[in-house]
Each structure stands twice: as C-alpha cells, then as structure tokens.
Coordinates of C-alpha atoms in Angstrom, one line a residue:
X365 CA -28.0 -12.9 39.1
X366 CA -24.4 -13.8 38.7
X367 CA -25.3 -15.1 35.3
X368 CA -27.1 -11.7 34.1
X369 CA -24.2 -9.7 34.8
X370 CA -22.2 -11.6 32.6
X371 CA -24.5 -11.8 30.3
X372 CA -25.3 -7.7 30.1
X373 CA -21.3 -6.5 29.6
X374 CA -19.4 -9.0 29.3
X375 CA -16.4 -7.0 27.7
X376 CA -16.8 -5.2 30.9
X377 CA -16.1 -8.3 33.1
X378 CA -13.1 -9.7 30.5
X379 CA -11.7 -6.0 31.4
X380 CA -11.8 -5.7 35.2
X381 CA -10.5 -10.0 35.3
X382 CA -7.4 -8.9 33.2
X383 CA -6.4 -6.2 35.3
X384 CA -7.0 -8.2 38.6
X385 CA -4.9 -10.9 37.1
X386 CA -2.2 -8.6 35.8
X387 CA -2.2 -6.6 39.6
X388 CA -1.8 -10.4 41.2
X389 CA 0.7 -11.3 39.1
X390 CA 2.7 -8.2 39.6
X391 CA 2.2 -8.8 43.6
X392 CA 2.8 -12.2 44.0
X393 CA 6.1 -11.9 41.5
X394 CA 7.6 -9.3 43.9
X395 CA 6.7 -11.7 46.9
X396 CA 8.4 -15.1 45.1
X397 CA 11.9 -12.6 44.2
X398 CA 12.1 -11.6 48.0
X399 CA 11.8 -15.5 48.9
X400 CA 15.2 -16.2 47.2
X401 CA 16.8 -13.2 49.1
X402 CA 19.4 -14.3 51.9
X403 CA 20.4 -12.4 55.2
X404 CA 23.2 -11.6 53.4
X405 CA 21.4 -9.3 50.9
X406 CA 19.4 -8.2 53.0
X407 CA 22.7 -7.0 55.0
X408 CA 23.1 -5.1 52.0
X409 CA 19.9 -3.6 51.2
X410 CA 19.7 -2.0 54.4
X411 CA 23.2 -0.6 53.8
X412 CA 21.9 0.8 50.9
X413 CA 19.0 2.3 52.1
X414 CA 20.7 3.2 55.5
X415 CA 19.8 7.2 55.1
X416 CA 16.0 5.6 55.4
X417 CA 16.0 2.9 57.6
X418 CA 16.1 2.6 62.0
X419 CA 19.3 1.8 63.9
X420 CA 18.7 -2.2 64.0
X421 CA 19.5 -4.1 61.0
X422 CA 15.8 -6.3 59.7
X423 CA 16.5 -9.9 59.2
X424 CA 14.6 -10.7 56.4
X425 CA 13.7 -9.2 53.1
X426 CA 9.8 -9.1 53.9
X427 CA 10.6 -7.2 56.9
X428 CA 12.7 -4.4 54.9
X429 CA 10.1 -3.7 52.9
X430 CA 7.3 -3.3 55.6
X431 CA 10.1 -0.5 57.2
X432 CA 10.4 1.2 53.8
X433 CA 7.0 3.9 54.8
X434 CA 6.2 3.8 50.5
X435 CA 3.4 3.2 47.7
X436 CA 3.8 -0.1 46.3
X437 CA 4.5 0.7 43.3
X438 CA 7.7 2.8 44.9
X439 CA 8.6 -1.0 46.7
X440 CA 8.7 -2.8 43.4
X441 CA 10.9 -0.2 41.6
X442 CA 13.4 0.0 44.8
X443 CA 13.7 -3.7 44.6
X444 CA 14.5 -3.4 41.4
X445 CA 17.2 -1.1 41.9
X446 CA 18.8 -2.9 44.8
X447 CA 19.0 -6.0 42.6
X448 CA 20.8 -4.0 40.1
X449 CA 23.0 -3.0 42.4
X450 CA 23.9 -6.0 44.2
X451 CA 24.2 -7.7 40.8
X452 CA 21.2 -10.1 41.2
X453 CA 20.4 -10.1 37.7
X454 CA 18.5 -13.0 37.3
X455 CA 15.9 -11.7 39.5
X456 CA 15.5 -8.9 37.8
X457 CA 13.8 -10.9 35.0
X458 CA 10.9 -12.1 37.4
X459 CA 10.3 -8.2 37.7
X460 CA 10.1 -8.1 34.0
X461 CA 13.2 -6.2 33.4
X462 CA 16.7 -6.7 33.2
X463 CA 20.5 -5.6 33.3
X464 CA 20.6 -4.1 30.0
X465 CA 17.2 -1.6 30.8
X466 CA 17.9 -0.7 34.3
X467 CA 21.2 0.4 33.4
X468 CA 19.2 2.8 30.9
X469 CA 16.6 4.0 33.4
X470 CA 19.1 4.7 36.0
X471 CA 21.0 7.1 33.6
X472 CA 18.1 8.7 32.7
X473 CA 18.0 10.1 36.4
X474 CA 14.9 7.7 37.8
X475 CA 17.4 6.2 40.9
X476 CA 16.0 6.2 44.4
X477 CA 19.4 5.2 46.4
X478 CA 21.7 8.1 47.6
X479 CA 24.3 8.0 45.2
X480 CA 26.9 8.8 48.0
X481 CA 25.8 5.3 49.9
X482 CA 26.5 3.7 46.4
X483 CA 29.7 4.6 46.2
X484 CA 30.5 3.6 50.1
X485 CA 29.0 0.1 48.7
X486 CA 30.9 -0.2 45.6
X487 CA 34.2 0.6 48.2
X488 CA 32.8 -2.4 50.9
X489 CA 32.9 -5.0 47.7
X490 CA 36.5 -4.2 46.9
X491 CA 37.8 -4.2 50.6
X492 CA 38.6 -7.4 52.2
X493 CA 38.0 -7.6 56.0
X494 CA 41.5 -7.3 56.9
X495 CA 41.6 -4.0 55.0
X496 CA 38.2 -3.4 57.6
X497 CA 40.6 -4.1 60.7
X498 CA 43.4 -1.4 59.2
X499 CA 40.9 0.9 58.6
X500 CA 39.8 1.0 62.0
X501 CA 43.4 1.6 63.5
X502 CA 44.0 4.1 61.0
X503 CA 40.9 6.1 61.3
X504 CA 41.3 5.6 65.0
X505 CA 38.0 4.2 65.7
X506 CA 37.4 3.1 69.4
X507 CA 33.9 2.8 70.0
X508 CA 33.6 0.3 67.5
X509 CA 31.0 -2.7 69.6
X510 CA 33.5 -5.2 71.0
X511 CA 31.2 -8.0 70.9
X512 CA 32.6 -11.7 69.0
X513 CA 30.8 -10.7 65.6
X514 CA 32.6 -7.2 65.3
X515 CA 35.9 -9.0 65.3
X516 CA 35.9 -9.4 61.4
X517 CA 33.2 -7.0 60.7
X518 CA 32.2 -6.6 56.8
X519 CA 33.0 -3.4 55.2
X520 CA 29.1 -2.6 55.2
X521 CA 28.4 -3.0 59.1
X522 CA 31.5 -1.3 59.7
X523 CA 30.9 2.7 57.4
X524 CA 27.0 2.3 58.0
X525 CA 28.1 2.2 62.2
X526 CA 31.6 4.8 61.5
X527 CA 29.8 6.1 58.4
X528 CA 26.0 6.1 59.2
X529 CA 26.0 10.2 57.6
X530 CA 28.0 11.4 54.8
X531 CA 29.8 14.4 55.7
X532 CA 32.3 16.1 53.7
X533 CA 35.5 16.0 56.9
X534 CA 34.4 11.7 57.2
X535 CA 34.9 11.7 53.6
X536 CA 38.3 13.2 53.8
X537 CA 39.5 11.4 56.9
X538 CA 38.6 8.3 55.0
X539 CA 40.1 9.4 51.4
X540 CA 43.6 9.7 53.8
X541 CA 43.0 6.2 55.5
X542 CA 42.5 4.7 51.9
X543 CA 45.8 6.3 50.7
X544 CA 47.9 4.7 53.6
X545 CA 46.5 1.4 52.4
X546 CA 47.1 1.9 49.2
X547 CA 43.4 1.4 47.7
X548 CA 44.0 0.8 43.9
X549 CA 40.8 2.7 43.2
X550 CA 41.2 6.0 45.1
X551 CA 41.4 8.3 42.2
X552 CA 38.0 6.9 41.1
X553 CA 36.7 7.4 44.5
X554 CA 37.6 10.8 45.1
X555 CA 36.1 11.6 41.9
X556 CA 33.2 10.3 42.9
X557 CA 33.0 12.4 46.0
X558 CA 33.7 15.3 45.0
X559 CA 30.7 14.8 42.3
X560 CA 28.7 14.0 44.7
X561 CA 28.9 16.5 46.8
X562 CA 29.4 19.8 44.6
X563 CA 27.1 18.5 42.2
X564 CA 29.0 19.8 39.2
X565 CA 27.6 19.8 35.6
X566 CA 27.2 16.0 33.9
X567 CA 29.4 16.7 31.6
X568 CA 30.0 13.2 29.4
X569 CA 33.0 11.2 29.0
X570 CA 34.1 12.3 24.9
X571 CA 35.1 9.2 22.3
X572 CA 35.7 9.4 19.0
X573 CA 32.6 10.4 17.1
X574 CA 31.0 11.1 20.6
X575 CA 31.9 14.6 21.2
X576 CA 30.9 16.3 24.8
X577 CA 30.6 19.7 23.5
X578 CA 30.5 21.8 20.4
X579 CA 33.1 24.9 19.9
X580 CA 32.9 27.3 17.5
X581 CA 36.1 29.6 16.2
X582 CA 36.1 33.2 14.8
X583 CA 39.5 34.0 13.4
X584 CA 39.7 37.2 12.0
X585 CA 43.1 37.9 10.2
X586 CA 42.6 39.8 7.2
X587 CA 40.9 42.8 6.6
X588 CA 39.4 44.6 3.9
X589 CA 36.8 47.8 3.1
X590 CA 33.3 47.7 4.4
X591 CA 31.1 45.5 2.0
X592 CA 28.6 48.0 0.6
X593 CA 25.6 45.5 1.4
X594 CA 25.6 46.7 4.9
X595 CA 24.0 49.9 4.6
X596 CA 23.1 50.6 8.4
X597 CA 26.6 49.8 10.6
X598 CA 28.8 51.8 6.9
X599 CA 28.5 54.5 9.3
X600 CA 30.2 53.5 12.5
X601 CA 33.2 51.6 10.8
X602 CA 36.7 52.8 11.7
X603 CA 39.7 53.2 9.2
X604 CA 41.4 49.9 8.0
X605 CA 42.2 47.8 10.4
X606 CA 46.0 45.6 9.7
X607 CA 46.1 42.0 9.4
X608 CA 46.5 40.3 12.8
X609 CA 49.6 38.5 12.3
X610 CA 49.9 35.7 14.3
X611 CA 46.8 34.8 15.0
X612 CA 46.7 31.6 13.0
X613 CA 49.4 30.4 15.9
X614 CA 46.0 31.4 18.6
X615 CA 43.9 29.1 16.4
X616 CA 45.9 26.3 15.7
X617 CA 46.7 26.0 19.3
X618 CA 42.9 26.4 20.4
X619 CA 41.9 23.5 17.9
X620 CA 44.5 21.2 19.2
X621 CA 43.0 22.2 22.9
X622 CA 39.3 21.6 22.3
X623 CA 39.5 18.6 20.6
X624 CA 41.6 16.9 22.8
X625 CA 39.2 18.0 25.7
X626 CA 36.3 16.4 23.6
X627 CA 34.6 19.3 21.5
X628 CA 33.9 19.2 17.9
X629 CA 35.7 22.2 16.6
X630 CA 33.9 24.6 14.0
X631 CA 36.5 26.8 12.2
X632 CA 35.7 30.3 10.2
X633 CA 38.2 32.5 8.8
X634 CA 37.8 36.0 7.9
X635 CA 34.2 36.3 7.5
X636 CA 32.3 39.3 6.8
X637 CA 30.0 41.3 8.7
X638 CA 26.4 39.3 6.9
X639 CA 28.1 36.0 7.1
X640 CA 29.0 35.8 10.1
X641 CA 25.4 36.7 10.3
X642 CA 24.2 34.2 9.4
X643 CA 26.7 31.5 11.5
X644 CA 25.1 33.0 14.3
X645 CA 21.3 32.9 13.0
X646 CA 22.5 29.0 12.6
X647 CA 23.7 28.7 16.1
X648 CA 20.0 30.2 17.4
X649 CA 18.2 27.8 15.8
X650 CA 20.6 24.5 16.2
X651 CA 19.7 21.8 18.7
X652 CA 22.3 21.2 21.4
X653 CA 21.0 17.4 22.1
X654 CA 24.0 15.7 21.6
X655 CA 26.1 18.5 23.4
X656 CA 26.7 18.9 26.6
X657 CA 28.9 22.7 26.8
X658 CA 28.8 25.2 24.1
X659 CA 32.4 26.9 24.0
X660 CA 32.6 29.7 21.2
X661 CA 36.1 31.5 20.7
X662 CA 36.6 35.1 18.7
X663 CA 39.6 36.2 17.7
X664 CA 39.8 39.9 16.0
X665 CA 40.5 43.7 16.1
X666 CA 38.1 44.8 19.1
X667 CA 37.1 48.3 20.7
X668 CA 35.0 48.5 23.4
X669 CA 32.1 46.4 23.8
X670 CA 32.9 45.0 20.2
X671 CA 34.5 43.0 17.8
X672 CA 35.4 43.3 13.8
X673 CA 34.6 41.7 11.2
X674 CA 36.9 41.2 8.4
X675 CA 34.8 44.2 6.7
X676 CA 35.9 45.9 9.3
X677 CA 32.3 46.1 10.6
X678 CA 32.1 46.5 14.4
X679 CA 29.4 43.7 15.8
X680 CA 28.4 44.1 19.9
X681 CA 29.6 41.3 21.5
X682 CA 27.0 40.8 23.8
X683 CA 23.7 42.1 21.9
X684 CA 24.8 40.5 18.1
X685 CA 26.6 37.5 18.9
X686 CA 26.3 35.9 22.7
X687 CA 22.9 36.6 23.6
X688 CA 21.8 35.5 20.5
X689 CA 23.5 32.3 20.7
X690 CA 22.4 31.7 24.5
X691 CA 18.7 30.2 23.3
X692 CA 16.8 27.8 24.9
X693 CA 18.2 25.0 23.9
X694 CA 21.6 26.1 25.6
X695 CA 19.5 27.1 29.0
X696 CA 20.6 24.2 31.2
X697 CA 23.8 23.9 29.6
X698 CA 27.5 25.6 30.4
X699 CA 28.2 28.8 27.4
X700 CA 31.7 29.6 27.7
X701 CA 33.2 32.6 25.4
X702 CA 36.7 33.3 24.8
X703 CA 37.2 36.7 23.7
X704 CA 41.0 37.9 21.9
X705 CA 40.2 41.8 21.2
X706 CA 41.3 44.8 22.1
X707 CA 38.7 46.9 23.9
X708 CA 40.0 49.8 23.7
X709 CA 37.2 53.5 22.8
X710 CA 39.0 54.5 19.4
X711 CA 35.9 56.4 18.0
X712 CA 34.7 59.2 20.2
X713 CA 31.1 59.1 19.3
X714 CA 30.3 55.4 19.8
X715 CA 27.5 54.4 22.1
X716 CA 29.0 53.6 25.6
X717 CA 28.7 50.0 26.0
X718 CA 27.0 50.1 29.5
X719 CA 24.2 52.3 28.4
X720 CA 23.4 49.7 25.1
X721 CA 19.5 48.4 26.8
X722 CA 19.2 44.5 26.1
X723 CA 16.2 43.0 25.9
X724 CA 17.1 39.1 27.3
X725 CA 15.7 36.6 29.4
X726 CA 18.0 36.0 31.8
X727 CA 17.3 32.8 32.9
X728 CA 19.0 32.0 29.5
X729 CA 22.3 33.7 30.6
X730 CA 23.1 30.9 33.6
X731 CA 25.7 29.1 33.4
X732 CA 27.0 31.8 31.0
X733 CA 31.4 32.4 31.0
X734 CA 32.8 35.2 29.4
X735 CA 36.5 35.2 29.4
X736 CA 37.9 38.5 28.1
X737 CA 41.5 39.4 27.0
X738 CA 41.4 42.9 28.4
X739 CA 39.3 45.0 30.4
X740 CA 36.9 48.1 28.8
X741 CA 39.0 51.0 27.3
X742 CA 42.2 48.7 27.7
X743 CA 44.3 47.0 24.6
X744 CA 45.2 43.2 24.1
X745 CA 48.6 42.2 22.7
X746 CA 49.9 39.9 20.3
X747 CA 53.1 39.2 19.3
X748 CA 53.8 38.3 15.5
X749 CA 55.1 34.4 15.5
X750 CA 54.1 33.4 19.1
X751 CA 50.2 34.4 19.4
X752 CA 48.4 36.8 21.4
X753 CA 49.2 36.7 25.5
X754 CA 45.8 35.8 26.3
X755 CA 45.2 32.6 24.2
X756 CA 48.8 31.1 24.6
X757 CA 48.4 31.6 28.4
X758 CA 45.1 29.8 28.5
X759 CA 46.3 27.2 26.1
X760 CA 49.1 26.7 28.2
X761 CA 47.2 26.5 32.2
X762 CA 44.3 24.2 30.3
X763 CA 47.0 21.6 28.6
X764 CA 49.5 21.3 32.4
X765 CA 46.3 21.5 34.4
X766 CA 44.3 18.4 35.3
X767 CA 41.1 19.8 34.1
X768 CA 39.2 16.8 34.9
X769 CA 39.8 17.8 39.2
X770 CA 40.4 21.6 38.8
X771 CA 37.1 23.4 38.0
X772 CA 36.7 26.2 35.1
X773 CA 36.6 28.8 37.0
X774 CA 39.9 28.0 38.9
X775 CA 41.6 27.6 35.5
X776 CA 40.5 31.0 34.2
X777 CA 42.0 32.6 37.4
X778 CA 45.4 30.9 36.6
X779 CA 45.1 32.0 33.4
X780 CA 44.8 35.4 34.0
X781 CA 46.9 35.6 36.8
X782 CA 50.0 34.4 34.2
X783 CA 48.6 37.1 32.1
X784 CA 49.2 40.0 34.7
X785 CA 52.6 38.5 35.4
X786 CA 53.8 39.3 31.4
X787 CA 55.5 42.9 30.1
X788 CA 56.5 43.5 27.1
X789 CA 57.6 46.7 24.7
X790 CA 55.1 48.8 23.3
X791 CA 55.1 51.8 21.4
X792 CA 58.6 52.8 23.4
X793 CA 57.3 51.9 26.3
X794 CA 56.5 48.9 28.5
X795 CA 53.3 47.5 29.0
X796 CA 50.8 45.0 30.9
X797 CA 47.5 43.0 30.5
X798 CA 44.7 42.4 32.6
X799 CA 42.0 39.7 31.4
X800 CA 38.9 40.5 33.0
X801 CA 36.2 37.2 33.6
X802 CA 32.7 37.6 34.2
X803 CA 31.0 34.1 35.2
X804 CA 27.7 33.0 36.3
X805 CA 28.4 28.9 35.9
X806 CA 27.4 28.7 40.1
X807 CA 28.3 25.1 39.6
X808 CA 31.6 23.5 39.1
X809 CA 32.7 22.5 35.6
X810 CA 35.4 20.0 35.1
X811 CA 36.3 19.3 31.5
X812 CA 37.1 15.7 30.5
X813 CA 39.8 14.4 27.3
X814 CA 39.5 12.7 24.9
X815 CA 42.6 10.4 23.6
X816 CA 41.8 10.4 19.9
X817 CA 39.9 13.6 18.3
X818 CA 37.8 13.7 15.5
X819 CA 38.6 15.4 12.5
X820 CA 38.7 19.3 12.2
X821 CA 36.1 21.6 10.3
X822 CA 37.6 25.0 8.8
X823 CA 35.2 26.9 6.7
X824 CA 36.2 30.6 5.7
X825 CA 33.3 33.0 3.8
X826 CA 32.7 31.1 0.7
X827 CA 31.6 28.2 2.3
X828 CA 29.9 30.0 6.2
X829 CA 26.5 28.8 4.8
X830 CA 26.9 25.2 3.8
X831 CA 28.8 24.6 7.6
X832 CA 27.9 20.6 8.0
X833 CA 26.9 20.7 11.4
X834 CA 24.8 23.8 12.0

C-alpha cells in the first residue's frame, strides 16, 4: 500500500516531506537557541516583556515562552527581537537572520516590545548598581523587598518592581533623580520619553544629501501688467502693484532657516500668474517618498483670501495653491504654509472669501499649518532694508528656540506673540500686527538640524518648468 502511494504522486509526497522537514527545522532551531540562553537573559527577557508577563520572574527560557499566550510563529519573531536587543547576535543567525536585517525590519515598524520598556532597558545597561542604591534614596523608595538579594539589585529588577507601569509623573520623578546623579545620557532619555509618550511625527534626522523635508519659496518682488494669456482672472486684477522692497532680506533669511533645519529649499522669483501654474501642477503630481514635511512659503502683495502674482494676477490661496498641493501623497505627512501678504478687501466687488465653496477631501487637509501674517481685511508690514515683521520674527523665535524639544505649534505662538508686541509709523499714524494661525497638526512636530546644508535651488520664470526636483 505504502509503496502504491508513492508510486501514484510522487511529486506530491517530495512536496508534503519538504515542508515537514523545513517546519522541524524551523522548530527545533528555535528550541537549540533557547538552550544557550542563561538566567541571566532570561532576567532580561522578562524585563522586556514585563507589560505581558505575571508578577514572578520564570527561570528558564523554555518557561518564558510557554507564559507568552502567542502563535508560534509570533514566539520565533519575539525571540528574535529580544536577541536583537540584548545584543545576542550570534544567535540570531540560527534563526536565519542577523544584525544587519533586524535592524531594517524594526524600522520598518514590525517591533512587538513596548518601546517605553526599551528605553528603561537601554537606561539599566548604562547604570551601575551603585547608581541603583542612589536611586533608591533619591526617589525615596521604601518598600523596596529587604531580603539579602535586594541589597545590590540590578537596574532591571529594581524599575520593573518601582517601575512595573510607565506613567508620565514616574517618568518625571525619575528624569529629576537622573539629573542629581548626573546621568551622561539624560538629554537622550528625555527625548526618548517625550517621543514616546506624545507620539509626535517621525520626522528623520537630516544629513547632507538626506534632506527631511522639501520647502518651496514664492518671492514676489517685482511687478508688472497682467500677461494677456490669462484671459479669465484680466478681469479681477487691481492697479499696479510696487515692488516689495525688502523682501529679498525675508528670503535670504528663510533659506538660511530651512536648510539648516534639514529641508531642501526650492526658490522662485517673480513668477507669473501660468507659471506659477504650473509649479503647482508639479507639486500635485510629485512623490513625497523621500520627504518627511512639506513646508511652502509665499511672499507677495496679498488682499483677502489671496495672493499676487508678479502679473499682478490675484490666485486664492486656499482653492489654487494649498489644496492643490495637499494630494495624497502628502496625506500622512505635516503641510506647513507660511504666508507674507497683506489681506486687506481693496476691490469692492470681489467674492468674499468665506463664501468661495471648495470641493476637498478633507482627510487630505490633516496635519495641515497655515501661518498667516495678518488676519482677513487687515495689512502686513514690511520695512525697506530689514524684511517684513512677520518673517524676521519667525526667523528669529525658530533660530534661539530649541526646535528639536519645543513643538511647532509652540513656536508659531511665540512668533506671533513678538509680532503683536511691534508698532511702527504708518501713513502718519502708528500701527500694529496680528498673525493669525490656523492648525490642524493634532500631533506634535519637532523639527531637527542639520550641521551642513545642501546647496540652494533659485529658479525665477524662465527657468519654473525645468525645476530639477519636481
């Protein structure tokens, strides 16, 4: 019978015997690396895994793994992970990986471990027990067990009995405790924390010729006569507007900002109404992979609800240019505008700008900043050699502040709180300035630097369409 069987299929047979071999293998590898473990790991597996595991510590590896309640395939990837992390890398090898690829599947977001008990373990390895000791006169801890083996307790057994959840006021009790010792690595630490527990946007560490985000600069200086090719807006335009002097002092200072915070700058100077157009038909279609923040800048003549281009065509800020850049490829991602114009309502008969009807998914408008230098019906000054108010006063909170522990929207309110503190003459009289910020980022956005940017792009009209990025 036994015989027959083979005989009728046997590609059939050579099928089912490789995968029973392959399954074995897979098994009995995962029983031979828990063989080499000591109590030791094991000690650190369960700190690890504390969020997941009963109050009594297992003493061997074997029994670890029959308290994890998971598939087995969920076993042999969490082994995995804990070798990673308590650097047995040699191991890893008899699970058929190493250093090198766990270090790119953990990026990519497949880790099981709390990342807030990760950092707690990273902290054990650099204290010594003597630091333990400290710590528990300093934090005050009394109902630490008084038993022999508590005497010199490792850093692990002592924050998974003090520590055993991770609250926000344990965090901070323990950030002050760490100060008084001086812990070389508390900058690192409370970084790490506050990460972890505001969940702010991943926004990457910037090198040179790895930018974090993309900015894009409008600079409108000059102005000229409507170009005749734009039949339909010839109609709305407003007399000549004068050249904004001083605004190449706003630019150069924003350029020197955004680069040194990690962007790769896009410069355009005095475009008309078609080619600016087109920039933004560019910006629709371009693929953000490689960028983590989208941050565009316009700085121009302005009336309400609009911006000018340098043929002195008015464009809607919102309906021509923002929520036609906000695509899908920018959904998940931070879209921060900067907008130097006056918003003032110079022509009588144009539309209100909160009756304009826009027809926009709004799930692409999350995570969406706009950072206004006036409020509706109001102007925005600029004074000749020093820039406008708006942008120098931004310039200047986002260069003194540490951007990398004080959110966006923070910095904005500084920002516009040094606004509101300036006067000036105006037209015989003396005058103010109120920004006005509308944000929907609902998660906190700090800003990294980068020590050496990367060259600067500046295109003007002539060369809008050949921009080497878009």
């Amino acid at each position: 019978m036994m015989n027959t069987s083979v005989n009728s299929d046997s590609s059939i047979d050579m099928e089912i015997c490789c995968d029973a071999v392959s399954y074995h293998q897979k098994d009995v590898n995962f029983m031979t690396v828990l063989s080499y473990l000591v109590p030791n790991d094991v000690k650190k597996f369960y700190f690890l895994c504390l969020d997941h595991m009963p109050k009594d510590c297992p003493k061997t590896a074997e029994e670890f793994f029959l308290l994890w309640n998971t598939s087995d395939n969920d076993k042999y990837n969490l082994l995995k992970e804990l070798l990673f992390y308590i650097k047995k890398y040699k191991l890893l090898i008899m699970l058929n990986t190493c250093r090198h690829q766990m270090e790119t599947n953990l990026k990519k977001g497949s880790a099981i471990i709390d990342s807030g008990r990760l950092i707690l373990y990273n902290l054990c390895e650099d204290l010594r027990n003597s630091d333990i000791n400290v710590l528990k006169t300093v934090l005050n801890v009394k109902d630490v067990p008084t038993n022999p083996e508590w005497r010199n307790v490792a850093g692990e057994e002592f924050f998974g009995f003090w520590l055993r959840e991770i609250t926000k006021e344990k965090i901070k009790e323990l950030q002050n405790a760490l100060i008084s010792i001086e812990y070389k690595e508390i900058r690192k630490f409370e970084d790490e924390f506050r990460t972890y527990f505001e969940k702010p946007f991943p926004l990457r560490t910037p090198f040179p010729g790895r930018p974090c985000g993309l900015a894009i600069i409008f600079n409108f200086e000059k102005f000229d006569f409507p170009s005749e090719t734009i039949v339909d807006k010839t109609q709305k335009r407003l007399m000549h507007l004068e050249t904004r002097t001083g605004t190449r002092v706003d630019e150069t200072a924003l350029v020197k900002l955004w680069h040194k915070l990690g962007f790769d700058v896009l410069v355009f100077k005095d475009l008309h109404c078609n080619s600016m157009m087109q920039i933004i038909e560019q910006l629709q279609s371009f693929q953000y992979t490689n960028y983590d923040i989208f941050m565009g800048c316009i700085l121009s003549h302005g009336s309400r609800g609009n911006i000018y281009t340098s043929d002195n065509i008015p464009v809607d800020i919102y309906k021509d240019i923002v929520y036609k850049i906000c695509t899908e490829a920018l959904q998940d991602k931070p879209k921060l505008f900067v907008i130097q114009a006056c918003q003032e309502k110079i022509n009588q008969n144009e539309k209100s700008f909160d009756n304009v009807e826009l027809d926009n998914d709004s799930t692409l408008n999350r995570y969406l900043m706009m950072a206004m230098s006036t409020t509706p019906l109001n102007l925005s000054f600029r004074v000749d050699k020093a820039g406008s108010w708006f942008i120098q006063d931004l310039v200047d909170v986002f260069s003194c502040s540490d951007t990398t522990s004080t959110d966006i929207y923070e910095l904005m309110n500084n920002v516009n709180y040094k606004v509101t503190r300036r006067s000036g003459p105006y037209n015989n009289k003396t005058v103010t300035q109120t920004p006005e910020l509308r944000i929907t980022v609902m998660r906190p956005l700090y800003l990294k630097r980068l020590e050496k940017p990367s060259p600067i792009q500046k295109l003007n009209s002539a060369d809008a369409s050949n921009c080497p990025l878009l």
